[in-house]
Amino acid sequence: MDQNEVLFDRAQKSIPGGVNSPVRAFRSVGGAPRFIKKALGPHMYDVEGKQYIDYIGSWGPMILGHNNPHVIEAVKEAVDNGLSFGAPTVGEIDIAEEIKRLIPSVEEVRLVSSGTEAGMSAIRLARGYTGRNKIVKFEGCYHGHSDSLLVKGGSGLLTFGTPSSAGVPTAVTNDTIVLEYNNPKQLKELFDKEGDEIACVIVEAVAGNMNMVPATQEFLETMREETAKHGTVLIVDEVMTGFRVALGGAQSLYHIDPDITMFGKVIGGGMPVAAFGGKRDIMNSVAPLGPVYQAGTLSGNPVAVTCGLATLHEIQQPGFYKRLSEQTAKLVKGLGAMAKKHGVAFSAQSIGGMFGIYFRGKCPTSFKEVMECDADRFKTFFHAMLDNGVYLAPSIYEAGFVSITHDDSVIARTLEAADEAFAKVKRVHG
Ligand SMILES: *Cc1c(COP(=O)(O)O)cnc(C)c1O
C-alpha cells in the first residue's frame, strides 16, 4: 500500500470519513485521496513525493498559484506581530477599501471567516432589513451549509423546502423557495404572485457548484428587475467567482448591480477570510448599528487579512486576467480537441480562471443537464489523469481552477496526460 492509502485508513479512525470536508474523500470517484505535503506554483506534492498539476487550487483561492513569494513574505511579517487581537486593525480598513474600489456595488463590507458564514449572515440581514421571511435560491447553487440554504429541490416547478441534509428541520426550510436556474419565466411568475413577501433572492451568477454553469444575461436581468420592483434584496454569491472570473467579479461581466455580494476563497488567498457587503442602507442594519446580530471571534484576523490583501494586490498587476483567461481557454480548447481526437462525447468552457468540463456533447445550462453528464466516463478520465500527475476535482459537480502559474508547458503536459486519458475512456467505455 502506498502512504496515501495508509494515511487514509488511519484518518478514518479519528475523522469522519477521514476528511474535514466531504468531497475530499474521493467518494464519487473511489480510491484513496492524496495527502498533500506541500505545493509550489501550479504543482502539489503528496506524501509519496509524487507531483501533480493542481486544477483545484484549494477550491478556488490559489489564483496566484501556491506559495506566491510576496504573499508568503507578507504573512510571515504579520505572524511576527501576533496572531489575533480581537480588536480593530488597519488591515481590516485596507481590505474593506480595496474591495469597495474593485467592486463598485459594495459601499460597506463586513468580514467573516467562511463563505458559509457570509451566506448565513447575508440571509439574516436581508430578512432583518425587509422584515420578510421567504427566500429564493436556485437548484444546483450552493451558498454554504447553513440550515436555510441547504435545500436543493427536486425537478419540475417550484419545490418548497425539502432539506437536503438530515438535521435540518423543515420548519427552517419552509420559507426557502427553490427555483430552476436560468429560468427567468418561472422567476417572474413567482414574483408576480408573491414578490412582496420575499426577503431576498440569492444566486451564483456563474454557478460553480454544479460543475460550471453560467447564468444567462436574461435570467440575471429579470432577477434584478423583479427584486427591485418588489423591494426584495438581491444577493449575488461571488464566493467562488469574485476576483476569479474577472477583477470585478461576475457582476462586472453581466453588468448587474446587486444589493449584497458575498465573497470568500480568493479574498483570503488561502486563509479563512470571507465577507458580505453592499448598499450602505442595508449594511447599516447590521450590529452594532442595527438590529441584525452578527459577530466573530476571529473575523478580520490580522494574519488572514494580510494574506488576502497581498493576494488582492498581486491580481491587480496589468494583464493578469487577460493572461489567466487565455491560459484557461487554452486548457479547455486543448481538452476539447483531445476528446474529439478520441471520439469521446465531451464539452468544456471557461470564464476567467474558472472552467467546466463535461462528459456530454454540449455544455449544460441547467442542473438537470449537468445531471446528464456521464459519471462513469468521468471517473475513468479522472483516475487516468491523476495517475498521470494531473489533479482534477474528484466530482462531476465541481468546477475547475487555473492559476497564473499555469504556463504553456504546464498546459501542454496536462494535454499529453489527457491524450492518454481520453484514449483510455474510449477503450474502456467505447
Ligand atoms: C465555497 C462556496 C461557499 C462556501 O464557502 P465556505 O468557505 O466553504 O464556507 C459559498 N458559496 C459559493 C458560491 C461557494 O463556491
XYZ file of N, CA and C in Angstrom, residues 6 15 27 56 86 101 131 145 158 168 212 214 246 286 319 349 385 395 397:
57
model
N -2.337 4.231 3.418
C -2.063 4.024 4.845
C -2.658 5.170 5.661
N -11.346 10.682 12.150
C -12.037 11.797 11.485
C -13.174 11.175 10.661
N -15.214 10.071 -2.642
C -16.283 9.067 -2.615
C -16.896 8.821 -3.990
N -7.407 22.303 -8.782
C -8.403 22.602 -7.754
C -8.056 23.925 -7.070
N -8.535 40.490 18.518
C -9.930 40.743 18.894
C -10.212 42.223 19.068
N -13.240 49.472 -3.797
C -12.666 50.048 -5.015
C -12.856 49.098 -6.206
N -37.906 42.689 6.876
C -38.979 42.216 7.744
C -39.780 41.092 7.103
N -23.245 25.833 4.015
C -24.099 24.784 4.576
C -24.952 25.240 5.752
N -41.880 24.798 -8.870
C -41.451 25.209 -7.540
C -41.408 24.041 -6.562
N -31.723 19.160 9.411
C -32.292 20.472 9.102
C -33.811 20.359 9.198
N -19.589 23.920 -13.793
C -19.729 25.346 -14.091
C -20.896 25.586 -15.051
N -22.815 28.994 -16.428
C -23.014 30.446 -16.403
C -24.492 30.799 -16.503
N -13.200 37.563 -13.165
C -12.749 38.881 -13.615
C -12.372 39.665 -12.363
N -26.826 45.968 10.264
C -26.006 45.002 10.991
C -25.533 45.611 12.321
N -2.586 43.134 -17.002
C -2.652 41.947 -17.854
C -2.926 40.648 -17.122
N -15.823 24.612 -21.147
C -15.849 26.070 -21.321
C -15.141 26.723 -20.134
N -6.013 10.653 -15.346
C -5.306 11.938 -15.205
C -4.508 11.964 -13.896
N -15.126 15.084 -8.834
C -16.583 15.017 -8.909
C -17.059 15.702 -10.181
N -19.585 17.405 -10.279
C -20.330 18.593 -9.858
C -19.436 19.756 -9.446
